[in-house]
């Protein structure tokens, strides 16, 4: 006699599904290498499951940042989009989207600045990390997930102290001398 099959239209419980998936050999290999400051290569995981594995790793990291380093910019964009789907799907509450940290699109010897979008995305990531508080010991929320390439990771950037020194905020209604603002912007 065949076992009875029950179909349900109820929303699945992501935490129960995640618990079952954590028992699979591929995810066990990723999670076992996920010590603080450790590197978890995804060599035994098919490319189609990289974003899912990174999302599971982010939820297991208990508030610590997770850095996803991609071999190419095209794969970085693909994983970014897939993580935007997986991170909220695995979370019990709304999850923050992954941070995109692109490589500069110019060579060091070129006499031009990187594209404004590249500068903006890099600065947005750095500001988010600089403002970040340390997670509590019993934190269950995933930490920030940063998606970059090896080249983007190796390129120089501001230290947190230097970034804070160069940051200036304004309040609605605040009066600012235009010449002082122009002078400050030129200094930056």
PDB file of C-alpha atoms in Angstrom:
ATOM      1  CA  UNK A   1       0.000   0.000   0.000  1.00  0.00           C
ATOM      2  CA  UNK A   2       1.342   3.453  -0.960  1.00  0.00           C
ATOM      3  CA  UNK A   3       1.614   6.158   1.681  1.00  0.00           C
ATOM      4  CA  UNK A   4      -1.061   8.810   1.541  1.00  0.00           C
ATOM      5  CA  UNK A   5       0.036  12.095  -0.040  1.00  0.00           C
ATOM      6  CA  UNK A   6      -1.323  15.303   1.441  1.00  0.00           C
ATOM      7  CA  UNK A   7      -1.196  18.522  -0.556  1.00  0.00           C
ATOM      8  CA  UNK A   8      -1.496  21.871   1.172  1.00  0.00           C
ATOM      9  CA  UNK A   9      -1.830  25.417  -0.124  1.00  0.00           C
ATOM     10  CA  UNK A  10      -0.610  26.854   3.179  1.00  0.00           C
ATOM     11  CA  UNK A  11       2.478  29.053   3.136  1.00  0.00           C
ATOM     12  CA  UNK A  12       5.541  26.893   3.938  1.00  0.00           C
ATOM     13  CA  UNK A  13       7.527  27.639   7.082  1.00  0.00           C
ATOM     14  CA  UNK A  14      10.932  28.929   5.875  1.00  0.00           C
ATOM     15  CA  UNK A  15      12.684  28.064   9.145  1.00  0.00           C
ATOM     16  CA  UNK A  16      11.553  24.420   8.967  1.00  0.00           C
ATOM     17  CA  UNK A  17      12.605  24.188   5.330  1.00  0.00           C
ATOM     18  CA  UNK A  18      15.924  25.830   6.133  1.00  0.00           C
ATOM     19  CA  UNK A  19      16.511  23.398   9.011  1.00  0.00           C
ATOM     20  CA  UNK A  20      16.034  20.445   6.630  1.00  0.00           C
ATOM     21  CA  UNK A  21      18.277  21.994   3.992  1.00  0.00           C
ATOM     22  CA  UNK A  22      21.070  22.612   6.513  1.00  0.00           C
ATOM     23  CA  UNK A  23      21.342  18.830   6.888  1.00  0.00           C
ATOM     24  CA  UNK A  24      22.288  18.353   3.217  1.00  0.00           C
ATOM     25  CA  UNK A  25      25.971  17.550   2.555  1.00  0.00           C
ATOM     26  CA  UNK A  26      26.538  20.595   0.321  1.00  0.00           C
ATOM     27  CA  UNK A  27      25.272  23.086   2.898  1.00  0.00           C
ATOM     28  CA  UNK A  28      27.010  21.237   5.733  1.00  0.00           C
ATOM     29  CA  UNK A  29      30.315  21.769   3.937  1.00  0.00           C
ATOM     30  CA  UNK A  30      29.604  25.500   3.543  1.00  0.00           C
ATOM     31  CA  UNK A  31      28.398  25.983   7.125  1.00  0.00           C
ATOM     32  CA  UNK A  32      31.260  24.000   8.675  1.00  0.00           C
ATOM     33  CA  UNK A  33      33.767  26.390   7.107  1.00  0.00           C
ATOM     34  CA  UNK A  34      31.805  29.430   8.307  1.00  0.00           C
ATOM     35  CA  UNK A  35      33.891  30.329  11.326  1.00  0.00           C
ATOM     36  CA  UNK A  36      34.275  34.043  12.104  1.00  0.00           C
ATOM     37  CA  UNK A  37      36.840  35.398   9.680  1.00  0.00           C
ATOM     38  CA  UNK A  38      36.899  32.107   7.775  1.00  0.00           C
ATOM     39  CA  UNK A  39      36.545  31.443   4.072  1.00  0.00           C
ATOM     40  CA  UNK A  40      33.850  29.118   2.754  1.00  0.00           C
ATOM     41  CA  UNK A  41      34.591  28.120  -0.836  1.00  0.00           C
ATOM     42  CA  UNK A  42      31.577  26.989  -2.832  1.00  0.00           C
ATOM     43  CA  UNK A  43      33.488  24.498  -4.990  1.00  0.00           C
ATOM     44  CA  UNK A  44      31.134  21.592  -4.210  1.00  0.00           C
ATOM     45  CA  UNK A  45      27.977  23.649  -4.808  1.00  0.00           C
ATOM     46  CA  UNK A  46      26.536  24.172  -8.280  1.00  0.00           C
ATOM     47  CA  UNK A  47      26.615  27.763  -9.521  1.00  0.00           C
ATOM     48  CA  UNK A  48      22.807  27.906  -9.487  1.00  0.00           C
ATOM     49  CA  UNK A  49      22.844  27.429  -5.705  1.00  0.00           C
ATOM     50  CA  UNK A  50      25.576  29.939  -4.852  1.00  0.00           C
ATOM     51  CA  UNK A  51      23.171  32.751  -3.943  1.00  0.00           C
ATOM     52  CA  UNK A  52      21.009  30.420  -1.862  1.00  0.00           C
ATOM     53  CA  UNK A  53      24.103  29.077  -0.059  1.00  0.00           C
ATOM     54  CA  UNK A  54      25.315  32.627   0.633  1.00  0.00           C
ATOM     55  CA  UNK A  55      21.867  33.555   1.997  1.00  0.00           C
ATOM     56  CA  UNK A  56      21.878  30.508   4.299  1.00  0.00           C
ATOM     57  CA  UNK A  57      25.389  31.423   5.407  1.00  0.00           C
ATOM     58  CA  UNK A  58      24.272  35.013   6.130  1.00  0.00           C
ATOM     59  CA  UNK A  59      21.424  33.742   8.312  1.00  0.00           C
ATOM     60  CA  UNK A  60      23.808  31.396  10.118  1.00  0.00           C
ATOM     61  CA  UNK A  61      26.405  34.128  10.708  1.00  0.00           C
ATOM     62  CA  UNK A  62      24.239  35.675  13.476  1.00  0.00           C
ATOM     63  CA  UNK A  63      24.775  39.345  12.690  1.00  0.00           C
ATOM     64  CA  UNK A  64      28.325  39.107  11.341  1.00  0.00           C
ATOM     65  CA  UNK A  65      28.984  40.525   7.849  1.00  0.00           C
ATOM     66  CA  UNK A  66      29.199  38.052   4.995  1.00  0.00           C
ATOM     67  CA  UNK A  67      31.394  38.930   2.029  1.00  0.00           C
ATOM     68  CA  UNK A  68      30.584  37.222  -1.276  1.00  0.00           C
ATOM     69  CA  UNK A  69      33.523  37.501  -3.693  1.00  0.00           C
ATOM     70  CA  UNK A  70      32.675  36.747  -7.327  1.00  0.00           C
ATOM     71  CA  UNK A  71      35.135  36.046 -10.140  1.00  0.00           C
ATOM     72  CA  UNK A  72      33.460  38.459 -12.621  1.00  0.00           C
ATOM     73  CA  UNK A  73      31.292  41.579 -12.595  1.00  0.00           C
ATOM     74  CA  UNK A  74      28.572  39.774 -14.540  1.00  0.00           C
ATOM     75  CA  UNK A  75      28.349  37.030 -11.911  1.00  0.00           C
ATOM     76  CA  UNK A  76      28.431  39.709  -9.186  1.00  0.00           C
ATOM     77  CA  UNK A  77      25.318  41.362 -10.672  1.00  0.00           C
ATOM     78  CA  UNK A  78      23.568  37.986 -11.024  1.00  0.00           C
ATOM     79  CA  UNK A  79      24.305  36.950  -7.421  1.00  0.00           C
ATOM     80  CA  UNK A  80      23.220  40.383  -6.179  1.00  0.00           C
ATOM     81  CA  UNK A  81      19.817  39.959  -7.837  1.00  0.00           C
ATOM     82  CA  UNK A  82      19.418  36.387  -6.592  1.00  0.00           C
ATOM     83  CA  UNK A  83      20.384  37.375  -3.027  1.00  0.00           C
ATOM     84  CA  UNK A  84      17.734  40.117  -3.143  1.00  0.00           C
ATOM     85  CA  UNK A  85      15.251  37.254  -3.571  1.00  0.00           C
ATOM     86  CA  UNK A  86      16.738  34.700  -1.152  1.00  0.00           C
ATOM     87  CA  UNK A  87      17.586  36.898   1.846  1.00  0.00           C
ATOM     88  CA  UNK A  88      13.975  38.039   2.492  1.00  0.00           C
ATOM     89  CA  UNK A  89      12.594  34.587   1.634  1.00  0.00           C
ATOM     90  CA  UNK A  90      14.666  32.958   4.401  1.00  0.00           C
ATOM     91  CA  UNK A  91      14.080  35.722   6.971  1.00  0.00           C
ATOM     92  CA  UNK A  92      11.288  35.787   9.522  1.00  0.00           C
ATOM     93  CA  UNK A  93      11.149  39.574   9.214  1.00  0.00           C
ATOM     94  CA  UNK A  94      12.070  41.968   6.379  1.00  0.00           C
ATOM     95  CA  UNK A  95      15.724  41.570   5.485  1.00  0.00           C
ATOM     96  CA  UNK A  96      18.081  44.296   4.336  1.00  0.00           C
ATOM     97  CA  UNK A  97      19.121  43.958   0.702  1.00  0.00           C
ATOM     98  CA  UNK A  98      22.695  42.919  -0.022  1.00  0.00           C
ATOM     99  CA  UNK A  99      25.228  45.691  -0.569  1.00  0.00           C
ATOM    100  CA  UNK A 100      26.811  45.969  -4.029  1.00  0.00           C
ATOM    101  CA  UNK A 101      30.535  46.870  -3.960  1.00  0.00           C
ATOM    102  CA  UNK A 102      31.710  47.166  -7.594  1.00  0.00           C
ATOM    103  CA  UNK A 103      35.231  47.476  -8.891  1.00  0.00           C
ATOM    104  CA  UNK A 104      36.308  50.787 -10.359  1.00  0.00           C
ATOM    105  CA  UNK A 105      35.680  50.913 -14.084  1.00  0.00           C
ATOM    106  CA  UNK A 106      38.945  52.772 -14.810  1.00  0.00           C
ATOM    107  CA  UNK A 107      42.574  51.759 -14.589  1.00  0.00           C
ATOM    108  CA  UNK A 108      44.869  53.497 -12.062  1.00  0.00           C
ATOM    109  CA  UNK A 109      46.914  55.246 -14.772  1.00  0.00           C
ATOM    110  CA  UNK A 110      43.859  56.735 -16.538  1.00  0.00           C
ATOM    111  CA  UNK A 111      43.262  60.433 -15.918  1.00  0.00           C
ATOM    112  CA  UNK A 112      39.536  60.147 -15.269  1.00  0.00           C
ATOM    113  CA  UNK A 113      37.259  59.293 -12.378  1.00  0.00           C
ATOM    114  CA  UNK A 114      35.218  56.097 -12.126  1.00  0.00           C
ATOM    115  CA  UNK A 115      31.560  56.332 -13.169  1.00  0.00           C
ATOM    116  CA  UNK A 116      29.341  58.149 -10.644  1.00  0.00           C
ATOM    117  CA  UNK A 117      27.251  54.977 -10.072  1.00  0.00           C
ATOM    118  CA  UNK A 118      30.370  53.004  -9.143  1.00  0.00           C
ATOM    119  CA  UNK A 119      31.530  55.696  -6.703  1.00  0.00           C
ATOM    120  CA  UNK A 120      28.034  55.955  -5.236  1.00  0.00           C
ATOM    121  CA  UNK A 121      27.630  52.196  -4.676  1.00  0.00           C
ATOM    122  CA  UNK A 122      31.078  51.872  -3.117  1.00  0.00           C
ATOM    123  CA  UNK A 123      30.485  54.842  -0.793  1.00  0.00           C
ATOM    124  CA  UNK A 124      27.010  53.588   0.147  1.00  0.00           C
ATOM    125  CA  UNK A 125      28.499  50.249   1.209  1.00  0.00           C
ATOM    126  CA  UNK A 126      31.352  51.871   3.148  1.00  0.00           C
ATOM    127  CA  UNK A 127      28.998  54.285   4.949  1.00  0.00           C
ATOM    128  CA  UNK A 128      26.660  51.430   5.864  1.00  0.00           C
ATOM    129  CA  UNK A 129      29.563  49.423   7.309  1.00  0.00           C
ATOM    130  CA  UNK A 130      31.004  52.453   9.150  1.00  0.00           C
ATOM    131  CA  UNK A 131      27.646  53.211  10.831  1.00  0.00           C
ATOM    132  CA  UNK A 132      27.030  49.573  11.731  1.00  0.00           C
ATOM    133  CA  UNK A 133      26.828  48.566  15.376  1.00  0.00           C
ATOM    134  CA  UNK A 134      28.273  45.313  16.641  1.00  0.00           C
ATOM    135  CA  UNK A 135      25.620  42.589  16.873  1.00  0.00           C
ATOM    136  CA  UNK A 136      24.483  41.365  20.266  1.00  0.00           C
ATOM    137  CA  UNK A 137      25.417  37.852  21.367  1.00  0.00           C
ATOM    138  CA  UNK A 138      21.835  36.608  20.949  1.00  0.00           C
ATOM    139  CA  UNK A 139      21.253  38.299  17.587  1.00  0.00           C
ATOM    140  CA  UNK A 140      19.300  36.191  15.102  1.00  0.00           C
ATOM    141  CA  UNK A 141      19.101  38.782  12.323  1.00  0.00           C
ATOM    142  CA  UNK A 142      21.514  38.307   9.441  1.00  0.00           C
ATOM    143  CA  UNK A 143      24.381  40.750   9.197  1.00  0.00           C
ATOM    144  CA  UNK A 144      25.120  42.750   6.085  1.00  0.00           C
ATOM    145  CA  UNK A 145      25.868  40.806   2.926  1.00  0.00           C
ATOM    146  CA  UNK A 146      28.387  42.497   0.631  1.00  0.00           C
ATOM    147  CA  UNK A 147      28.716  41.284  -2.965  1.00  0.00           C
ATOM    148  CA  UNK A 148      31.930  42.205  -4.768  1.00  0.00           C
ATOM    149  CA  UNK A 149      34.607  40.911  -7.103  1.00  0.00           C
ATOM    150  CA  UNK A 150      38.209  40.099  -6.257  1.00  0.00           C
ATOM    151  CA  UNK A 151      39.335  43.258  -8.068  1.00  0.00           C
ATOM    152  CA  UNK A 152      36.751  45.411  -6.250  1.00  0.00           C
ATOM    153  CA  UNK A 153      37.878  43.994  -2.926  1.00  0.00           C
ATOM    154  CA  UNK A 154      41.553  44.756  -3.580  1.00  0.00           C
ATOM    155  CA  UNK A 155      41.098  48.363  -4.694  1.00  0.00           C
ATOM    156  CA  UNK A 156      41.990  51.035  -2.122  1.00  0.00           C
ATOM    157  CA  UNK A 157      39.247  52.830  -0.261  1.00  0.00           C
ATOM    158  CA  UNK A 158      38.699  55.069   2.760  1.00  0.00           C
ATOM    159  CA  UNK A 159      39.257  53.855   6.303  1.00  0.00           C
ATOM    160  CA  UNK A 160      36.212  54.217   8.608  1.00  0.00           C
ATOM    161  CA  UNK A 161      37.867  57.151  10.419  1.00  0.00           C
ATOM    162  CA  UNK A 162      38.696  58.929   7.150  1.00  0.00           C
ATOM    163  CA  UNK A 163      35.177  58.331   5.854  1.00  0.00           C
ATOM    164  CA  UNK A 164      33.602  59.816   9.004  1.00  0.00           C
ATOM    165  CA  UNK A 165      35.879  62.849   8.698  1.00  0.00           C
ATOM    166  CA  UNK A 166      34.714  63.425   5.112  1.00  0.00           C
ATOM    167  CA  UNK A 167      31.011  62.960   5.879  1.00  0.00           C
ATOM    168  CA  UNK A 168      28.754  65.934   6.502  1.00  0.00           C
ATOM    169  CA  UNK A 169      25.017  65.926   7.104  1.00  0.00           C
ATOM    170  CA  UNK A 170      22.492  68.705   6.797  1.00  0.00           C
ATOM    171  CA  UNK A 171      19.123  69.225   8.437  1.00  0.00           C
ATOM    172  CA  UNK A 172      16.043  70.660   6.758  1.00  0.00           C
ATOM    173  CA  UNK A 173      15.885  74.392   7.452  1.00  0.00           C
ATOM    174  CA  UNK A 174      19.564  74.656   8.395  1.00  0.00           C
ATOM    175  CA  UNK A 175      21.302  77.752   6.982  1.00  0.00           C
ATOM    176  CA  UNK A 176      24.604  77.127   5.222  1.00  0.00           C
ATOM    177  CA  UNK A 177      26.924  79.698   3.732  1.00  0.00           C
ATOM    178  CA  UNK A 178      27.217  78.673   0.052  1.00  0.00           C
ATOM    179  CA  UNK A 179      30.881  79.692  -0.134  1.00  0.00           C
ATOM    180  CA  UNK A 180      31.738  77.594   2.945  1.00  0.00           C
ATOM    181  CA  UNK A 181      29.947  74.614   1.386  1.00  0.00           C
ATOM    182  CA  UNK A 182      31.746  75.041  -1.938  1.00  0.00           C
ATOM    183  CA  UNK A 183      35.090  75.295  -0.130  1.00  0.00           C
ATOM    184  CA  UNK A 184      34.348  72.141   1.907  1.00  0.00           C
ATOM    185  CA  UNK A 185      33.284  70.241  -1.236  1.00  0.00           C
ATOM    186  CA  UNK A 186      36.469  71.280  -3.049  1.00  0.00           C
ATOM    187  CA  UNK A 187      38.524  70.028  -0.098  1.00  0.00           C
ATOM    188  CA  UNK A 188      36.799  66.674  -0.329  1.00  0.00           C
TER     189      UNK A 188
END
